[in-house]
């Protein structure tokens, strides 16, 4: 183990607490060697990964990786929040005692990295100098080089972040051990995987996957679960699965910032990368701050609610990304960006990539193409309709590759928040947008967000489930306590953000087509929301919020059938009344749900009954 000391010395990693942590887990996992990573190691590590066959070149400055075929998404039932206090048990956090989970994970990790390199990845989940930086520092230990390459893209990485800590012990200890992927019984009764955040010990122990949120521990495990727990324990902030955008109005010179939660694979990245529709582009510009995580706090100086994106990159869904839906996403993975694609279809002989929805039809010449499992497409039977790319296949690229990245995305201050929106994939009932001006009703609305399950998590597609604040898979403590903390943080702001519920996914009951074209046109309801907040439009009041009149919504340059428009701007009262019963059941599961939330529920229910 003297080699460990030597490696840490050579890398200039001086923090004694980090050194002790590295030594402890190098010993436990039996790793053959230790290597400290800085972002500047990226080019060399890419070369090594290509050499080792972990990545393939997909043209100039683009890379391709394939994950094990049973390791393609987060696994919610294998994900646990453990603490030393049972009152942290919630409905969704799969709470277990720390005293049970830590030894169990240590047993699984013991000797499991034998012969491998243990990479030491010090990271910061915040713009440097941000007021929440003390909660944002961590060290991920991982035995997978591709995980390191993803972490360099998704987080700010370098030894300076741990060497500079005021309190050398104040970093999140994150350990990722891949395990023997072919023998973990994924999805069976003998499943060996466990993804555990020991929240009150600020320790993350993930075993048995090298995919996405299971393995990039800065992102979901720290950025959401640990962040949420720390934000509550410190009473200082919220950590949410939110996108964060700026809207610049060139005519008035004003800047607005909107953040919002949509469940996994429900449109955050697409909204954040939005190019304004052609007809509105002369006046409005949308800038990207974040597409998956926002931390929110009240700024001491101004008293306003502020937000920032703790991440440094985008881990985006590939499916349906094309020139029409999301030109900025395509540009962010162009040649020369050093992006990494995972589990899409790949043609190693030409370096081309493809996924469902990239073009209307797959490449006509199937020669050389491999599907996401590596099987040649040309060998497929004619009636084989299996997708070429995995539905949860993704691209990973850094924020500075995103064409509409905000000028000040890296500034320590963060940005003031004007509006908070929630939206799920809901095929009926939810209108295009309904605005909510009352804090408790806004929080109530977030808590009753429902969506159809998506491919980002293992589960049944098309089944509606509640996903409070789009945080169901990331909930770190009890939902009632969470609701109270949300009310406290946002309620303390001097100027209240306006809330809204949006739905881009309402479908025609007969032929199933989307009633709203979505993507770039989603700017239109957001502009209406800002106008409403500014008192420039009035909307139409309903029991479930204020919705735009047809005249108020800017539809310039847009073609939408009148019947579809009418549907998405109306309230289906019987469906809503039925929904209120489901909500009562849903909220009733949670302990310590604040009375303010129940009052909001009763207000909406009785307003619905009163409505003509
Ligand atoms: P996570 O990274 O899993 O948290 O997902 P996300 O919320 O960022 O979702 P993303 O923007 O990647 O979109 C997921 C899928 O929804 C993609 O296949 C998109 O093409 C599709 N999508 C996004 N926005 C819209 C929209 O406005 N309308 C329709 N019909 N589909 C959309
Ligand atoms: C999500 O599933 O919400 C993601 C992808 O953002 S992952 O990082 O895998 O969790
Ligand atoms: Mn997400």
XYZ file of C-alpha atoms and ligand atoms in Angstrom:
655
model
C 0.000 0.000 0.000
C 3.030 2.245 -0.078
C 2.217 2.596 -3.750
C -1.001 4.367 -2.795
C 0.932 6.959 -0.803
C 3.301 7.411 -3.723
C 0.462 7.869 -6.215
C -1.237 10.455 -3.998
C 2.065 12.272 -3.438
C 2.825 12.320 -7.148
C -0.608 13.803 -7.862
C -0.198 16.471 -5.188
C -3.288 15.255 -3.350
C -2.571 16.644 0.114
C -5.948 16.475 1.903
C -5.248 13.969 4.728
C -8.917 12.901 5.038
C -9.125 12.125 1.326
C -5.863 10.194 1.523
C -7.186 8.072 4.386
C -10.430 7.426 2.459
C -8.514 6.328 -0.642
C -6.305 3.996 1.378
C -9.264 2.418 3.168
C -11.072 1.520 -0.057
C -7.974 0.568 -2.023
C -7.398 -2.032 0.657
C -11.020 -3.159 0.813
C -11.531 -3.513 -2.952
C -8.100 -5.010 -3.555
C -7.366 -2.674 -6.475
C -3.956 -3.272 -8.033
C -3.073 0.409 -8.271
C -4.413 3.886 -7.622
C -4.539 6.742 -10.114
C -5.595 10.299 -9.289
C -7.574 12.048 -12.038
C -7.656 15.683 -13.152
C -9.766 16.988 -16.039
C -6.527 17.549 -17.960
C -6.022 13.755 -18.127
C -8.981 13.436 -20.488
C -7.115 13.086 -23.794
C -4.760 10.411 -22.445
C -7.602 8.460 -20.824
C -9.592 8.555 -24.077
C -6.583 7.096 -25.906
C -6.181 4.380 -23.294
C -9.884 3.530 -23.433
C -9.759 3.174 -27.229
C -6.630 1.069 -26.941
C -8.331 -1.186 -24.373
C -11.465 -1.566 -26.521
C -13.693 0.205 -23.976
C -14.448 2.978 -26.474
C -14.505 3.062 -30.252
C -13.943 6.099 -32.424
C -17.126 7.391 -34.050
C -15.461 9.788 -36.471
C -13.121 12.590 -35.451
C -13.457 13.627 -31.807
C -16.457 11.384 -31.022
C -16.569 8.133 -29.115
C -18.840 5.150 -28.789
C -19.383 2.844 -25.845
C -21.636 -0.130 -25.305
C -22.757 -1.163 -21.843
C -23.439 -4.707 -20.683
C -26.875 -5.636 -22.092
C -28.431 -6.049 -18.627
C -27.009 -2.716 -17.491
C -28.797 0.016 -19.407
C -30.693 2.181 -16.888
C -30.995 3.146 -13.257
C -32.529 0.448 -11.105
C -34.955 2.011 -8.645
C -35.703 -1.051 -6.575
C -31.981 -1.636 -5.953
C -31.452 1.963 -4.859
C -31.463 2.648 -1.131
C -31.126 5.645 1.139
C -29.633 4.482 4.434
C -29.228 6.547 7.596
C -28.828 6.030 11.325
C -32.268 7.434 12.052
C -35.452 5.589 11.128
C -37.460 8.815 11.049
C -35.726 9.425 7.687
C -37.851 6.617 6.216
C -40.104 7.830 3.435
C -42.443 6.081 1.033
C -40.053 6.303 -1.933
C -36.526 6.374 -0.524
C -36.274 2.630 0.259
C -34.895 3.530 3.670
C -32.720 0.984 5.458
C -30.499 1.269 8.532
C -26.935 2.381 7.797
C -25.723 -0.328 10.183
C -27.234 -2.963 7.879
C -26.288 -1.554 4.473
C -22.713 -0.449 5.016
C -21.356 -3.877 6.006
C -23.387 -5.480 3.208
C -21.872 -3.183 0.596
C -18.416 -3.577 2.057
C -18.794 -7.348 1.753
C -19.721 -7.054 -1.898
C -16.889 -4.657 -2.628
C -14.246 -6.693 -0.801
C -11.674 -7.849 -3.342
C -14.041 -6.950 -6.200
C -11.568 -4.594 -7.937
C -8.709 -7.069 -7.868
C -6.261 -6.496 -10.694
C -7.964 -3.234 -11.652
C -6.959 0.412 -11.322
C -8.872 2.392 -8.728
C -9.315 5.893 -10.129
C -9.580 8.736 -7.626
C -11.848 11.436 -9.050
C -12.092 14.615 -6.909
C -15.018 16.714 -8.090
C -17.140 19.781 -7.440
C -20.917 19.778 -8.102
C -21.257 23.577 -8.374
C -19.678 26.491 -10.174
C -16.474 27.224 -8.248
C -17.076 29.809 -5.541
C -20.834 29.208 -5.342
C -22.374 29.662 -1.905
C -23.354 25.950 -1.835
C -19.870 24.735 -2.796
C -19.251 23.494 0.791
C -21.902 20.809 0.169
C -20.822 20.122 -3.393
C -17.355 18.648 -3.031
C -16.787 14.925 -3.348
C -14.353 12.204 -4.310
C -15.492 9.302 -6.468
C -13.419 6.149 -6.381
C -14.186 3.966 -9.382
C -12.683 0.909 -11.030
C -14.049 1.804 -14.489
C -12.177 4.076 -16.892
C -15.303 4.888 -18.927
C -16.951 6.082 -15.710
C -13.994 8.428 -15.189
C -14.384 9.764 -18.739
C -18.071 10.410 -18.083
C -17.340 12.081 -14.743
C -14.841 14.437 -16.412
C -17.668 15.493 -18.726
C -20.440 15.687 -16.135
C -18.615 17.334 -13.203
C -15.786 19.756 -12.554
C -12.876 17.418 -11.793
C -9.483 18.122 -10.200
C -7.422 17.741 -7.011
C -7.667 21.462 -6.221
C -11.302 20.980 -5.143
C -10.307 18.748 -2.210
C -6.959 20.335 -1.398
C -8.642 23.709 -0.918
C -11.357 22.597 1.519
C -11.606 24.636 4.743
C -12.689 21.506 6.585
C -10.669 18.668 5.017
C -13.297 16.095 6.083
C -16.192 17.901 4.384
C -16.355 15.931 1.133
C -18.766 13.245 0.004
C -17.157 9.796 0.011
C -18.390 8.096 -3.151
C -17.317 4.563 -4.001
C -18.197 2.822 -7.232
C -17.270 -0.819 -7.772
C -18.460 -2.347 -11.041
C -18.524 -5.995 -10.007
C -18.723 -8.960 -12.346
C -21.567 -7.700 -14.556
C -22.166 -11.076 -16.165
C -22.852 -12.775 -12.840
C -24.899 -10.317 -10.803
C -28.362 -11.765 -11.458
C -29.713 -8.394 -12.602
C -33.492 -8.320 -12.266
C -33.754 -11.757 -10.633
C -34.397 -12.758 -7.017
C -30.647 -13.205 -6.628
C -29.823 -9.648 -7.744
C -26.437 -8.658 -6.268
C -26.574 -4.964 -7.143
C -26.991 -2.274 -4.526
C -26.875 1.491 -4.944
C -26.750 3.004 -1.483
C -26.467 6.571 -0.240
C -25.627 6.627 3.464
C -26.960 10.135 3.658
C -26.170 11.147 7.233
C -22.602 9.877 6.803
C -22.233 11.559 3.409
C -21.088 8.246 1.954
C -22.232 6.714 -1.341
C -21.615 3.022 -2.029
C -22.672 1.723 -5.452
C -22.036 -1.846 -6.545
C -22.976 -3.682 -9.705
C -23.409 -1.309 -12.637
C -21.338 0.951 -14.826
C -24.291 2.844 -16.355
C -25.349 6.465 -15.925
C -26.807 7.442 -12.572
C -25.787 4.083 -11.121
C -22.111 4.848 -11.680
C -21.520 8.604 -12.147
C -21.862 9.291 -8.461
C -21.503 13.066 -8.613
C -24.617 13.303 -10.748
C -27.662 11.622 -9.246
C -26.368 10.117 -5.995
C -24.614 13.285 -4.812
C -26.265 15.979 -6.957
C -29.762 14.792 -6.036
C -30.011 12.313 -3.138
C -27.111 13.496 -0.990
C -27.706 17.122 -1.966
C -31.377 16.878 -0.981
C -30.497 15.386 2.384
C -27.788 17.987 3.059
C -30.061 20.821 1.943
C -32.685 19.701 4.448
C -30.245 18.980 7.289
C -28.611 22.394 6.850
C -32.031 24.064 6.261
C -30.313 25.944 3.434
C -31.254 24.577 0.022
C -33.194 22.262 -2.266
C -31.615 19.773 -4.687
C -34.080 18.998 -7.472
C -34.264 17.087 -10.747
C -34.874 20.359 -12.618
C -33.771 21.929 -15.855
C -32.814 25.617 -15.650
C -33.107 28.065 -18.548
C -32.826 31.756 -19.273
C -35.193 33.595 -21.627
C -33.900 36.850 -23.055
C -36.394 39.316 -24.539
C -34.418 41.418 -27.030
C -37.218 43.968 -27.308
C -37.388 44.863 -23.617
C -33.845 43.760 -22.759
C -35.195 41.695 -19.877
C -33.855 38.335 -18.711
C -35.980 35.679 -17.035
C -35.024 32.376 -15.476
C -37.264 29.339 -15.276
C -36.488 26.038 -13.617
C -38.631 22.971 -13.558
C -39.077 19.309 -12.928
C -40.149 16.705 -15.458
C -39.692 13.023 -14.614
C -36.783 11.183 -16.222
C -37.002 11.031 -20.018
C -39.823 13.594 -20.125
C -38.234 16.584 -21.813
C -35.850 18.537 -19.548
C -32.836 18.344 -21.851
C -34.937 19.210 -24.861
C -36.454 22.233 -23.157
C -33.077 23.495 -21.943
C -31.552 23.186 -25.418
C -34.534 24.817 -27.071
C -33.982 27.015 -30.090
C -36.820 29.558 -30.287
C -39.343 28.839 -33.067
C -38.325 30.665 -36.276
C -41.156 33.179 -36.000
C -40.094 34.189 -32.468
C -36.329 33.906 -32.830
C -35.822 37.588 -33.669
C -37.223 38.587 -30.325
C -36.456 35.766 -27.888
C -33.400 33.728 -27.065
C -33.383 30.699 -24.782
C -30.153 29.978 -22.952
C -29.107 26.757 -21.280
C -28.062 26.683 -17.634
C -28.868 23.096 -16.767
C -30.905 20.156 -18.020
C -31.174 17.706 -15.135
C -30.321 19.130 -11.710
C -30.772 22.474 -9.992
C -29.889 23.469 -6.454
C -32.049 26.313 -5.118
C -31.452 28.639 -2.199
C -32.342 32.129 -0.998
C -29.634 34.638 -1.857
C -28.641 36.525 1.292
C -28.043 39.853 -0.369
C -31.131 40.206 -2.565
C -33.436 37.879 -0.613
C -34.483 36.276 -3.895
C -34.706 32.591 -4.764
C -31.595 31.621 -6.706
C -30.645 28.528 -8.649
C -27.604 26.910 -10.194
C -26.762 23.764 -12.139
C -24.263 21.641 -10.218
C -23.292 19.695 -13.334
C -20.734 20.400 -16.029
C -22.199 18.352 -18.859
C -25.234 16.731 -20.403
C -26.141 13.026 -20.238
C -28.984 13.234 -22.726
C -31.514 10.802 -24.188
C -30.666 10.133 -27.861
C -34.076 8.894 -29.024
C -35.950 11.310 -31.315
C -33.129 13.856 -31.331
C -32.917 15.331 -34.836
C -32.560 18.600 -36.773
C -36.189 19.536 -36.182
C -36.696 18.501 -32.576
C -33.357 19.575 -31.136
C -30.710 21.074 -33.453
C -28.691 22.288 -30.457
C -28.359 18.750 -29.127
C -27.032 17.553 -32.487
C -24.509 20.398 -32.589
C -23.381 19.547 -29.063
C -22.343 16.062 -30.243
C -20.818 17.078 -33.570
C -17.324 15.950 -34.604
C -14.601 17.444 -32.460
C -16.722 17.699 -29.300
C -15.148 14.578 -27.722
C -18.654 13.441 -26.833
C -19.397 9.848 -25.860
C -22.412 7.931 -27.204
C -23.683 4.937 -25.272
C -25.886 2.110 -26.590
C -26.965 3.713 -29.844
C -26.558 1.933 -33.191
C -23.024 2.184 -34.584
C -21.258 1.464 -37.834
C -17.625 0.797 -36.923
C -16.485 0.718 -40.544
C -17.668 4.289 -41.224
C -17.852 5.676 -37.667
C -21.506 6.660 -38.224
C -24.078 6.612 -35.438
C -27.864 6.292 -35.517
C -30.804 6.063 -33.145
C -34.599 5.840 -33.511
C -35.928 9.238 -34.574
C -32.512 10.481 -35.808
C -33.986 10.166 -39.294
C -37.407 8.908 -40.302
C -36.066 5.653 -41.677
C -32.928 3.853 -40.545
C -29.922 3.930 -42.926
C -30.926 2.162 -46.143
C -27.601 0.391 -46.497
C -27.504 -1.896 -43.473
C -24.040 -3.151 -44.246
C -21.641 -2.675 -41.323
C -24.295 -1.449 -38.903
C -24.451 -2.958 -35.413
C -27.397 -2.568 -33.053
C -26.810 -1.441 -29.468
C -25.995 -4.983 -28.366
C -23.315 -5.261 -31.050
C -25.338 -7.625 -33.275
C -25.097 -6.973 -37.046
C -28.298 -5.410 -38.419
C -27.718 -7.155 -41.750
C -28.217 -10.524 -40.042
C -31.679 -9.580 -38.798
C -34.794 -11.277 -40.074
C -37.078 -9.013 -42.114
C -39.824 -9.093 -39.492
C -37.464 -8.088 -36.656
C -38.806 -4.817 -35.290
C -36.447 -4.494 -32.298
C -35.016 -0.980 -32.086
C -31.462 -0.464 -33.355
C -30.612 1.751 -30.401
C -31.603 1.097 -26.789
C -34.548 3.374 -25.839
C -32.417 4.781 -22.986
C -29.306 5.224 -25.143
C -27.576 8.502 -24.406
C -24.951 11.056 -25.376
C -22.515 12.683 -22.974
C -21.056 16.078 -23.756
C -19.759 19.065 -21.780
C -21.702 22.303 -21.297
C -19.290 24.315 -23.440
C -20.314 22.162 -26.425
C -23.940 23.279 -26.053
C -24.589 26.072 -28.609
C -27.116 27.931 -26.442
C -25.112 27.693 -23.230
C -25.665 30.822 -21.088
C -22.765 33.285 -21.014
C -22.756 33.207 -17.214
C -23.344 29.476 -16.680
C -20.059 29.160 -14.785
C -20.510 32.291 -12.662
C -20.531 31.605 -8.900
C -23.626 33.732 -8.194
C -26.268 31.526 -9.856
C -29.404 33.182 -11.254
C -32.655 34.527 -9.743
C -35.657 32.256 -10.368
C -38.849 33.766 -11.828
C -40.852 30.602 -12.341
C -40.953 26.937 -11.326
C -42.733 24.531 -13.647
C -43.720 20.877 -13.389
C -44.670 18.577 -16.205
C -45.070 14.913 -16.920
C -46.043 12.672 -19.767
C -49.794 12.696 -19.359
C -51.933 11.589 -22.253
C -55.111 13.273 -21.046
C -56.524 15.684 -18.441
C -53.493 17.970 -18.058
C -53.837 21.106 -20.228
C -50.903 22.690 -22.083
C -50.198 24.988 -19.152
C -51.914 26.077 -15.954
C -50.340 28.748 -13.786
C -50.461 28.708 -9.996
C -49.735 31.817 -7.964
C -50.026 30.430 -4.434
C -46.937 28.794 -2.911
C -48.742 25.963 -1.107
C -50.831 25.203 -4.213
C -47.640 25.211 -6.287
C -45.927 22.772 -3.946
C -49.120 20.690 -3.802
C -49.108 20.589 -7.579
C -45.496 19.398 -7.656
C -46.230 16.720 -5.074
C -49.073 15.351 -7.193
C -47.125 15.328 -10.457
C -47.972 12.159 -12.328
C -46.381 10.626 -15.359
C -46.290 7.541 -17.440
C -43.228 5.392 -16.683
C -40.347 5.860 -19.137
C -37.359 3.887 -20.285
C -34.881 5.884 -18.160
C -35.739 3.587 -15.289
C -36.602 -0.069 -15.363
C -40.402 -0.233 -15.279
C -43.482 -0.561 -17.435
C -43.901 2.016 -20.162
C -47.329 3.631 -20.351
C -48.355 3.037 -16.724
C -49.231 6.225 -14.849
C -47.493 6.743 -11.542
C -47.022 9.680 -9.214
C -43.602 11.264 -9.218
C -43.542 14.082 -6.655
C -41.583 17.051 -8.021
C -40.048 14.530 -10.505
C -38.002 13.407 -7.498
C -39.545 10.044 -6.724
C -36.371 8.067 -7.590
C -34.180 10.608 -5.802
C -36.144 11.244 -2.620
C -33.706 11.188 0.301
C -35.964 11.583 3.346
C -39.638 11.602 4.287
C -42.026 13.219 1.806
C -43.897 15.235 4.470
C -40.631 16.690 5.767
C -39.617 17.375 2.186
C -42.836 19.304 1.527
C -42.293 21.409 4.636
C -38.666 22.118 3.704
C -39.747 23.164 0.204
C -42.348 25.535 1.666
C -39.721 26.939 4.045
C -36.989 27.536 1.456
C -39.159 29.058 -1.263
C -41.395 30.797 1.267
C -38.401 32.680 2.646
C -37.753 34.403 -0.696
C -38.614 38.113 -0.896
C -40.245 37.726 -4.316
C -42.262 34.566 -4.943
C -41.726 32.648 -8.184
C -44.833 31.818 -10.175
C -45.582 28.085 -10.483
C -47.015 26.271 -13.470
C -47.895 22.793 -14.603
C -47.182 22.077 -18.266
C -47.965 19.108 -20.491
C -46.470 18.631 -23.955
C -47.765 15.089 -24.222
C -51.559 15.176 -24.411
C -52.788 12.810 -27.115
C -55.827 12.437 -29.261
C -58.055 9.735 -27.786
C -58.733 8.204 -31.199
C -55.546 8.211 -33.288
C -53.062 8.940 -30.480
C -51.327 11.893 -32.154
C -49.759 14.526 -29.904
C -52.183 17.463 -29.675
C -49.304 19.909 -29.213
C -46.229 19.738 -31.493
C -43.889 20.316 -28.555
C -40.135 20.887 -28.673
C -39.365 24.431 -29.929
C -42.996 25.483 -29.651
C -42.848 24.887 -25.909
C -41.427 28.402 -25.643
C -44.887 29.800 -26.403
C -46.675 28.763 -23.183
C -43.591 29.785 -21.184
C -43.729 33.297 -22.644
C -47.384 33.462 -21.680
C -46.466 32.452 -18.123
C -43.942 35.283 -17.847
C -46.488 37.731 -19.254
C -48.972 36.541 -16.671
C -46.438 37.090 -13.907
C -45.791 40.586 -15.280
C -49.533 41.348 -15.352
C -49.529 41.703 -19.154
C -52.164 39.008 -19.673
C -54.965 37.782 -17.429
C -55.689 34.255 -18.599
C -58.774 32.343 -17.579
C -59.143 31.265 -13.966
C -60.097 27.656 -13.333
C -60.214 25.490 -10.230
C -56.802 24.042 -11.069
C -55.038 27.230 -12.059
C -54.983 29.986 -14.668
C -54.897 28.852 -18.269
C -54.228 30.970 -21.375
C -57.009 32.082 -23.665
C -56.437 31.227 -27.346
C -55.799 34.899 -28.099
C -53.145 35.268 -25.404
C -50.989 32.405 -26.597
C -48.521 33.553 -29.250
C -49.093 31.125 -32.123
C -47.296 33.137 -34.799
C -45.896 30.945 -37.560
C -47.598 27.889 -36.165
C -50.162 25.542 -37.587
C -52.309 23.736 -35.061
C -55.804 22.342 -35.707
C -58.435 24.403 -33.879
C -59.907 21.310 -32.248
C -56.514 20.308 -30.821
C -55.901 23.800 -29.478
C -59.272 23.879 -27.833
C -58.621 20.548 -26.150
C -55.259 21.513 -24.669
C -56.658 24.789 -23.344
C -59.622 23.278 -21.553
C -60.292 21.518 -18.281
C -61.846 18.072 -18.310
C -63.851 18.450 -15.108
C -65.011 14.832 -14.599
C -61.451 13.534 -15.126
C -60.143 16.125 -12.676
C -62.722 15.214 -10.067
C -61.728 11.575 -10.422
C -58.079 12.610 -10.152
C -58.724 14.382 -6.833
C -59.641 11.033 -5.285
C -56.380 9.483 -6.498
C -54.469 12.445 -5.110
C -56.057 12.101 -1.720
C -54.884 8.499 -1.585
C -51.436 9.453 -2.843
C -50.904 12.235 -0.302
C -52.379 10.087 2.456
C -49.422 7.697 2.278
C -46.988 10.290 3.555
C -46.232 11.028 7.175
C -46.086 14.593 8.476
C -47.554 16.110 5.289
C -47.944 19.813 6.198
C -51.465 21.042 6.844
C -50.864 23.792 4.250
C -50.635 21.103 1.551
C -53.874 19.435 2.680
C -55.570 22.827 2.716
C -54.406 23.440 -0.844
C -55.813 20.042 -1.843
C -59.185 20.802 -0.269
C -59.303 24.265 -1.872
C -58.739 22.819 -5.343
C -61.248 20.003 -4.747
C -64.016 22.306 -3.587
C -63.302 24.813 -6.360
C -63.756 21.979 -8.858
C -67.082 21.015 -7.282
C -68.222 24.645 -7.332
C -67.289 25.181 -10.976
C -70.198 25.177 -13.377
P -33.535 12.491 -18.163
O -32.182 12.795 -18.691
O -33.822 11.024 -18.142
O -33.820 13.106 -16.839
O -34.613 13.017 -19.271
P -35.129 14.463 -19.733
O -36.241 14.919 -18.870
O -33.995 15.384 -19.914
O -35.791 14.124 -21.147
P -35.341 14.516 -22.629
O -35.381 15.978 -22.895
O -34.068 13.821 -22.929
O -36.514 13.856 -23.473
C -36.855 12.494 -23.375
C -37.620 12.064 -24.598
O -38.801 12.872 -24.749
C -36.827 12.229 -25.877
O -37.006 11.095 -26.667
C -37.421 13.460 -26.515
O -37.306 13.438 -27.908
C -38.862 13.445 -26.039
N -39.425 14.827 -25.921
C -38.854 15.894 -25.314
N -39.609 17.019 -25.430
C -40.715 16.657 -26.129
C -41.890 17.363 -26.586
O -42.063 18.564 -26.366
N -42.813 16.638 -27.271
C -42.643 15.295 -27.520
N -43.588 14.658 -28.200
N -41.542 14.590 -27.129
C -40.606 15.252 -26.438
C -32.440 10.160 -15.254
O -32.720 8.962 -15.343
O -33.218 10.993 -14.744
C -31.165 10.648 -15.793
C -30.239 9.638 -16.308
O -30.910 11.823 -15.791
S -29.301 8.894 -15.082
O -28.098 9.690 -14.883
O -28.948 7.549 -15.530
O -30.049 8.830 -13.856
Mn -32.675 13.046 -15.051
